[in-house]
Amino acid sequence: MKVYEIQKGSTSLEGLRRGERPDPQPGPHEVLVRMRATALNYRDQGILTGRYFGGTVTRNLIPLSDGAGDVVAVGPGVTRFKPGDLVVPTFFQVWIAGPRTAARGALGSPLDGTLCEYMVLHEDGFVAAPKGLSPEEACTLGCAALTAWNGLMVAGKQVKPGDTVLCMGTGGVSIFALQLARAAGARVIITSSSDEKLERARKLGASDGINYKRFPEWEKEVARLTDGRGVDCVVEVGGMGTLQRSFQTVGLGGKVALIGVLTGENGSANPHGLMFKDASLHGIGVGNRVMFEDMNRAIEANKIKPVIDKFFSFENAADAYREHGAGNFLGKVVIRI
Ligand SMILES: NC(=O)c1ccc[n+]([C@@H]2O[C@H](COP(=O)([O-])OP(=O)(O)OC[C@H]3O[C@@H](n4cnc5c(N)ncnc54)[C@H](OP(=O)(O)O)[C@@H]3O)[C@@H](O)[C@H]2O)c1
């Protein structure tokens, strides 16, 4: 089968190469899937360039964690799926329910990922795609959408109608958070470096947009927009460069869902002020399969369509990495396989 591999020790896009691997066969309780589409997440750039946790990849690795495809064969004992089903592999292989009790392998690093023609995984490592979504749409859910869902709906207090949610930037996690929060009846304030992207976010349901380049002290704008109350949930993808402002912007009884590292992992932030607001801080690690299946029900019931800005062919996967790395997108960048 055709694959892409990140070469051992890769530090740049030069390290992404086309390759061939033997066609996989399903063993007991395994499912063989013809992959149809995959999507990029921020971490995929770090894995390619050796900046992800743990440094450069230590073997030739099939990249990317997002994917969707058709079941073509099942091994003995499989009960969850049958040929013809459209399925999505879970980010962690396999974390079904409850808290994360041990390090779980994730697709795209350290496990081989989704930028390939066929995948074989244990049947427990897939979920059914939500009804009504194309493979291109379904492939975007495994990392960004589930992380947003976990931050909004699972960690701490669930977001409820009338709440206000702050989303940072217009990448995958943030745009899914915008859509899921709106479906839950919440108001969404969003930030971006681009006025054009803010306009698009408004069309997707954001009530207000703040350009964080023009308003580096965006927490003051949030305070103005909420009459000084602050927000009920911050979808904190910014990391150490934004965390202190997130502590300031969260309101009484609110929560900060700590997700991202866009401005870096090192620095200082003081959570002490949360104490005076009965506010909380929650670390988010994507999510488990039960959360994924709950989210898919919400996606189906609310007819949520993932926002895909750009499509690339399998042959042009390197261009997808380039475009995504340059930030020339809103929502998701998808590669058809
Ligand atoms: N903890 C977890 O389980 C988990 C899961 C998924 C992702 N993450 C992390 O979450 C972050 C976002 O991931 P993603 O895949 O959604 O990223 P992405 O799709 O690549 O989106 C990146 C976007 O972030 C925005 N951005 C960059 N710097 C910013 C800043 N200083 N303030 C506000 N927004 C900024 C930009 O939006 P504009 O162009 O609009 O400015 C950019 O387009 C990453 O750090 C990723 O590692 C963590």
Coordinates of C-alpha atoms and ligand atoms in Angstrom, one line a residue:
M1 CA 0.0 0.0 0.0
K2 CA 1.0 3.6 -0.5
V3 CA 2.0 5.5 2.6
Y4 CA 3.8 8.6 3.7
E5 CA 6.6 8.3 6.3
I6 CA 8.3 10.9 8.4
Q7 CA 11.9 9.8 8.2
K8 CA 13.7 9.0 11.5
G9 CA 15.3 12.2 12.9
S10 CA 13.2 14.5 10.6
T11 CA 13.4 18.3 11.4
S12 CA 11.6 19.7 8.3
L13 CA 9.2 19.0 5.5
E14 CA 12.1 17.4 3.7
G15 CA 11.6 14.5 6.1
L16 CA 8.1 13.7 4.7
R17 CA 8.6 11.0 2.0
R18 CA 6.3 8.7 -0.1
G19 CA 6.8 5.0 0.6
E20 CA 5.3 1.5 0.3
R21 CA 4.4 -0.9 3.0
P22 CA 2.9 -4.4 2.8
D23 CA -0.9 -4.4 2.7
P24 CA -2.0 -5.1 6.3
Q25 CA -4.4 -8.0 7.2
P26 CA -6.8 -8.1 10.1
G27 CA -6.1 -10.6 12.9
P28 CA -8.6 -11.6 15.6
H29 CA -10.7 -8.6 16.8
E30 CA -9.0 -6.4 14.2
V31 CA -10.6 -4.3 11.5
L32 CA -9.1 -3.4 8.1
V33 CA -10.0 0.0 6.8
R34 CA -9.5 1.7 3.4
M35 CA -8.6 5.2 4.5
R36 CA -10.5 8.0 2.7
A37 CA -9.3 11.2 4.3
T38 CA -7.1 12.6 6.9
A39 CA -6.7 16.1 8.5
L40 CA -3.9 18.1 10.0
N41 CA -3.6 19.2 13.6
Y42 CA -1.1 21.6 15.2
R43 CA 0.9 18.7 16.8
D44 CA 1.5 17.1 13.4
Q45 CA 3.8 20.1 12.4
G46 CA 5.7 19.6 15.6
I47 CA 6.1 15.8 15.0
L48 CA 7.4 16.5 11.5
T49 CA 9.9 19.1 12.7
G50 CA 11.1 17.3 15.8
R51 CA 9.6 19.9 18.1
Y52 CA 6.9 17.6 19.6
F53 CA 7.2 16.2 23.2
G54 CA 10.1 13.8 23.1
G55 CA 12.0 15.3 20.1
T56 CA 12.5 13.9 16.6
V57 CA 10.8 10.6 15.6
T58 CA 13.0 7.6 16.3
R59 CA 11.8 5.4 13.4
N60 CA 10.2 6.0 10.0
L61 CA 6.7 6.8 11.1
I62 CA 3.3 7.2 9.2
P63 CA 2.1 10.6 10.3
L64 CA -1.2 12.1 11.3
S65 CA -3.8 11.1 13.8
D66 CA -7.1 12.2 12.2
G67 CA -8.7 9.9 9.7
A68 CA -11.8 8.2 8.3
G69 CA -12.3 5.3 6.0
D70 CA -14.5 2.3 5.0
V71 CA -14.3 -1.0 6.7
V72 CA -13.3 -3.6 4.0
A73 CA -12.7 -6.7 6.1
V74 CA -12.9 -7.8 9.7
G75 CA -10.9 -10.4 11.6
P76 CA -12.4 -13.3 13.6
G77 CA -14.4 -12.2 16.6
V78 CA -15.2 -8.6 15.5
T79 CA -18.6 -7.5 16.7
R80 CA -18.5 -3.7 16.6
F81 CA -18.2 -3.2 12.8
K82 CA -18.9 -4.8 9.4
P83 CA -17.6 -4.2 5.9
G84 CA -19.0 -1.0 4.4
D85 CA -19.2 0.9 7.7
L86 CA -17.6 4.4 7.7
V87 CA -15.3 4.5 10.8
V88 CA -12.9 6.9 12.5
P89 CA -9.9 5.8 14.5
T90 CA -9.6 7.1 18.0
F91 CA -6.6 9.4 18.8
F92 CA -5.5 7.2 21.7
Q93 CA -5.3 3.4 21.1
V94 CA -7.2 2.5 23.2
W95 CA -8.7 4.6 25.9
I96 CA -12.4 3.6 26.2
A97 CA -13.7 5.3 29.4
G98 CA -12.9 6.8 32.8
P99 CA -9.7 8.7 33.7
R100 CA -6.5 8.1 31.8
T101 CA -4.7 5.7 34.1
A102 CA -1.5 5.1 32.0
A103 CA 0.3 6.5 29.0
R104 CA -1.7 5.5 26.0
G105 CA -0.2 5.3 22.5
A106 CA -1.6 8.0 20.1
L107 CA -1.8 7.7 16.3
G108 CA 0.7 9.7 14.4
S109 CA 3.3 9.5 17.3
P110 CA 4.3 7.2 18.8
L111 CA 2.0 4.8 16.8
D112 CA 1.8 4.8 13.0
G113 CA -0.9 7.2 11.8
T114 CA -3.4 7.7 9.1
L115 CA -1.6 9.1 6.0
C116 CA -1.8 5.7 4.3
E117 CA -4.2 3.7 2.1
Y118 CA -5.0 1.0 4.7
M119 CA -5.1 0.7 8.4
V120 CA -5.6 -2.3 10.7
L121 CA -6.5 -1.6 14.4
H122 CA -8.3 -3.4 17.2
E123 CA -12.0 -2.9 16.8
D124 CA -12.0 -1.0 20.1
G125 CA -9.9 1.7 18.5
F126 CA -12.6 2.9 16.1
V127 CA -15.9 4.7 16.4
A128 CA -18.7 4.8 13.8
A129 CA -18.7 8.1 11.9
P130 CA -21.7 10.4 12.7
K131 CA -24.5 9.8 10.2
G132 CA -24.7 12.4 7.5
L133 CA -21.0 13.3 7.4
S134 CA -18.7 12.6 4.4
P135 CA -15.4 10.8 5.0
E136 CA -13.7 14.2 4.6
E137 CA -15.9 15.7 7.3
A138 CA -15.7 12.7 9.7
C139 CA -11.9 12.6 9.5
T140 CA -11.6 15.9 11.3
L141 CA -13.2 14.8 14.6
G142 CA -10.7 12.6 16.4
C143 CA -8.3 15.2 17.8
A144 CA -9.6 18.8 17.5
A145 CA -13.3 18.2 17.9
L146 CA -13.0 15.7 20.7
T147 CA -10.6 18.0 22.6
A148 CA -13.1 20.9 22.3
W149 CA -15.9 18.6 23.4
N150 CA -13.9 17.5 26.4
G151 CA -13.1 21.0 27.4
L152 CA -16.6 22.3 27.0
M153 CA -18.8 19.3 28.1
V154 CA -16.8 16.9 30.2
A155 CA -14.1 18.7 32.2
G156 CA -15.6 20.5 35.3
K157 CA -18.9 22.2 34.8
Q158 CA -20.7 21.4 31.6
V159 CA -21.3 24.5 29.4
K160 CA -25.0 25.3 29.4
P161 CA -27.4 27.5 27.5
G162 CA -26.8 31.2 28.2
D163 CA -23.1 30.7 29.2
T164 CA -20.4 32.6 27.4
V165 CA -17.4 30.8 26.0
L166 CA -14.1 32.3 24.8
C167 CA -12.4 30.6 21.9
M168 CA -8.8 31.6 20.9
G169 CA -7.8 31.8 17.3
T170 CA -9.6 30.1 14.4
G171 CA -7.8 26.8 14.2
G172 CA -9.3 23.3 14.5
V173 CA -10.0 23.1 18.2
S174 CA -11.4 26.7 18.4
I175 CA -13.8 26.4 15.5
F176 CA -15.1 23.1 16.8
A177 CA -15.5 24.7 20.2
L178 CA -17.4 27.5 18.6
Q179 CA -19.8 25.1 16.8
L180 CA -20.3 22.8 19.8
A181 CA -20.8 25.7 22.3
R182 CA -23.3 27.3 19.9
A183 CA -25.2 24.0 19.7
A184 CA -25.3 24.0 23.5
G185 CA -26.9 27.4 23.5
A186 CA -23.9 29.4 24.6
R187 CA -22.6 32.7 23.4
V188 CA -19.2 32.6 21.8
I189 CA -16.5 35.3 21.8
I190 CA -13.6 34.5 19.6
T191 CA -10.1 36.0 18.9
S192 CA -8.0 35.9 15.8
S193 CA -5.0 37.6 14.2
S194 CA -7.2 38.3 11.1
D195 CA -10.3 40.5 10.7
E196 CA -11.3 38.4 7.7
K197 CA -11.3 35.2 9.8
L198 CA -13.2 37.0 12.6
E199 CA -15.9 37.8 10.0
R200 CA -16.1 34.2 9.0
A201 CA -16.3 33.2 12.6
R202 CA -19.2 35.6 13.1
K203 CA -21.0 33.9 10.2
L204 CA -20.5 30.6 12.0
G205 CA -22.2 32.0 15.1
A206 CA -19.7 33.9 17.1
S207 CA -21.3 37.0 18.7
D208 CA -18.1 39.0 18.9
G209 CA -14.6 38.8 17.5
I210 CA -11.4 40.4 18.9
N211 CA -8.3 40.8 16.9
Y212 CA -5.5 39.8 19.3
K213 CA -2.9 41.5 17.3
R214 CA -4.7 44.9 17.5
F215 CA -5.9 44.2 21.1
P216 CA -3.0 42.3 22.8
E217 CA -4.8 43.0 26.1
W218 CA -7.8 41.2 24.7
E219 CA -9.0 40.3 28.2
K220 CA -10.0 44.0 28.6
E221 CA -12.2 43.6 25.4
V222 CA -13.7 40.5 26.8
A223 CA -14.5 42.3 30.1
R224 CA -16.1 45.1 28.1
L225 CA -18.2 42.7 26.0
T226 CA -19.4 40.9 29.1
D227 CA -20.2 43.9 31.2
G228 CA -17.3 43.0 33.5
R229 CA -18.6 39.5 34.3
G230 CA -16.0 37.6 32.3
V231 CA -16.7 34.2 30.6
D232 CA -17.9 30.9 31.9
C233 CA -15.4 28.8 29.9
V234 CA -12.1 29.6 28.3
V235 CA -11.0 27.2 25.6
E236 CA -7.3 27.9 26.4
V237 CA -5.2 26.9 23.3
G238 CA -2.7 29.7 23.6
G239 CA -0.4 28.2 26.3
M240 CA 1.9 30.1 28.5
G241 CA 1.6 33.4 26.6
T242 CA -2.1 33.6 27.1
L243 CA -2.8 31.7 30.3
Q244 CA -2.5 34.6 32.7
R245 CA -5.0 36.6 30.7
S246 CA -7.3 33.5 30.7
F247 CA -7.2 33.5 34.5
Q248 CA -8.2 37.2 34.4
T249 CA -11.0 36.7 31.8
V250 CA -12.7 33.8 33.4
G251 CA -15.7 34.8 35.5
L252 CA -17.3 33.7 38.8
G253 CA -17.6 29.9 38.9
G254 CA -16.1 29.6 35.4
K255 CA -13.5 27.3 34.1
V256 CA -10.3 27.4 32.0
A257 CA -9.9 24.3 29.8
L258 CA -6.1 24.1 29.4
I259 CA -5.5 22.6 26.0
G260 CA -2.8 24.2 23.9
V261 CA 0.7 25.5 23.6
L262 CA 0.5 27.9 20.6
T263 CA 2.6 30.5 22.4
G264 CA 4.9 28.0 24.0
E265 CA 5.1 25.7 27.0
N266 CA 7.4 27.7 29.2
G267 CA 6.7 30.7 31.3
S268 CA 4.9 31.7 34.5
A269 CA 1.3 32.2 35.2
N270 CA -0.3 32.6 38.6
P271 CA -3.6 30.8 39.2
H272 CA -4.1 32.4 42.7
G273 CA -6.9 34.7 41.4
L274 CA -9.1 31.8 40.6
M275 CA -9.6 31.2 44.3
F276 CA -11.5 34.5 44.6
K277 CA -13.8 33.6 41.7
D278 CA -14.6 29.9 42.6
A279 CA -13.1 29.3 39.2
S280 CA -11.2 26.2 38.1
L281 CA -8.5 25.0 35.8
H282 CA -8.7 21.7 33.9
G283 CA -6.0 19.9 32.0
I284 CA -7.4 18.3 28.8
G285 CA -5.8 15.3 27.0
V286 CA -8.0 14.9 23.8
G287 CA -10.6 12.5 25.2
N288 CA -11.7 8.9 25.4
R289 CA -14.0 6.7 23.2
V290 CA -17.1 7.2 25.3
M291 CA -16.7 11.0 25.0
F292 CA -16.2 10.6 21.3
E293 CA -19.4 8.6 20.9
D294 CA -21.3 11.1 23.1
M295 CA -19.9 14.0 20.9
N296 CA -21.0 12.2 17.7
R297 CA -24.6 12.0 19.0
A298 CA -24.5 15.7 19.6
I299 CA -23.0 16.3 16.1
E300 CA -25.8 14.1 14.5
A301 CA -28.6 15.7 16.6
N302 CA -27.5 19.2 15.8
K303 CA -26.4 18.5 12.2
I304 CA -23.0 20.1 12.9
K305 CA -20.8 20.1 9.8
P306 CA -17.0 20.4 10.4
V307 CA -15.6 23.5 8.8
I308 CA -13.0 22.5 6.1
D309 CA -11.2 25.3 4.6
K310 CA -8.8 23.5 2.2
F311 CA -8.6 20.1 0.5
F312 CA -5.5 18.4 -0.9
S313 CA -4.9 15.2 -2.8
F314 CA -2.7 12.4 -1.4
E315 CA -0.1 13.3 -3.9
N316 CA 0.0 16.8 -2.6
A317 CA 0.2 16.0 1.1
A318 CA 3.3 18.2 1.4
D319 CA 1.4 21.2 0.2
A320 CA -1.2 20.5 2.9
Y321 CA 1.5 20.6 5.5
R322 CA 2.8 23.9 4.0
E323 CA -0.5 25.6 3.9
H324 CA -1.5 24.5 7.4
G325 CA 1.9 25.5 8.8
A326 CA 1.6 28.9 7.3
G327 CA -1.8 29.4 9.1
N328 CA -3.6 30.0 5.8
F329 CA -6.8 28.3 7.0
L330 CA -9.8 28.5 9.3
G331 CA -11.0 25.3 10.9
K332 CA -9.5 22.2 9.2
V333 CA -7.2 21.3 6.3
V334 CA -8.0 17.9 4.8
I335 CA -6.1 15.4 2.6
R336 CA -8.1 13.0 0.5
I337 CA -6.6 9.5 0.2
Ligands
LIG1 N1 -4.3 19.0 25.1 C1 -4.9 18.4 24.0 O1 -5.4 17.3 24.1 C2 -4.8 19.0 22.7 C3 -5.6 18.5 21.6 C4 -5.6 19.2 20.4 C5 -4.8 20.4 20.3 N2 -4.1 20.8 21.3 C6 -3.3 22.0 21.2 O2 -4.2 23.1 21.0 C7 -3.6 24.1 20.2 C8 -4.4 24.3 18.9 O3 -4.4 23.2 18.2 P1 -5.1 23.1 16.7 O4 -4.8 21.8 16.1 O5 -6.5 23.6 16.9 O6 -4.3 24.3 16.0 P2 -4.5 24.8 14.5 O7 -5.7 24.2 13.9 O8 -3.1 24.6 13.9 O9 -4.8 26.3 14.7 C9 -3.8 27.3 15.0 C10 -4.5 28.6 15.1 O10 -4.3 29.1 16.4 C11 -4.3 30.5 16.4 N3 -3.3 31.2 17.2 C12 -1.9 31.1 17.0 N4 -1.3 31.9 18.0 C13 -2.3 32.4 18.8 C14 -2.3 33.2 19.9 N5 -1.2 33.8 20.4 N6 -3.5 33.5 20.4 C15 -4.7 33.0 19.9 N7 -4.7 32.2 18.9 C16 -3.5 31.9 18.3 C17 -4.2 31.0 14.9 O11 -5.5 31.5 14.6 P3 -5.7 32.8 13.8 O12 -5.1 32.5 12.4 O13 -7.2 33.0 13.7 O14 -5.0 33.9 14.5 C18 -3.9 29.7 14.2 O15 -4.5 29.6 12.9 C19 -2.2 23.6 19.9 O16 -1.3 24.1 20.8 C20 -2.3 22.1 20.1 O17 -1.1 21.5 20.4 C21 -4.0 20.1 22.5

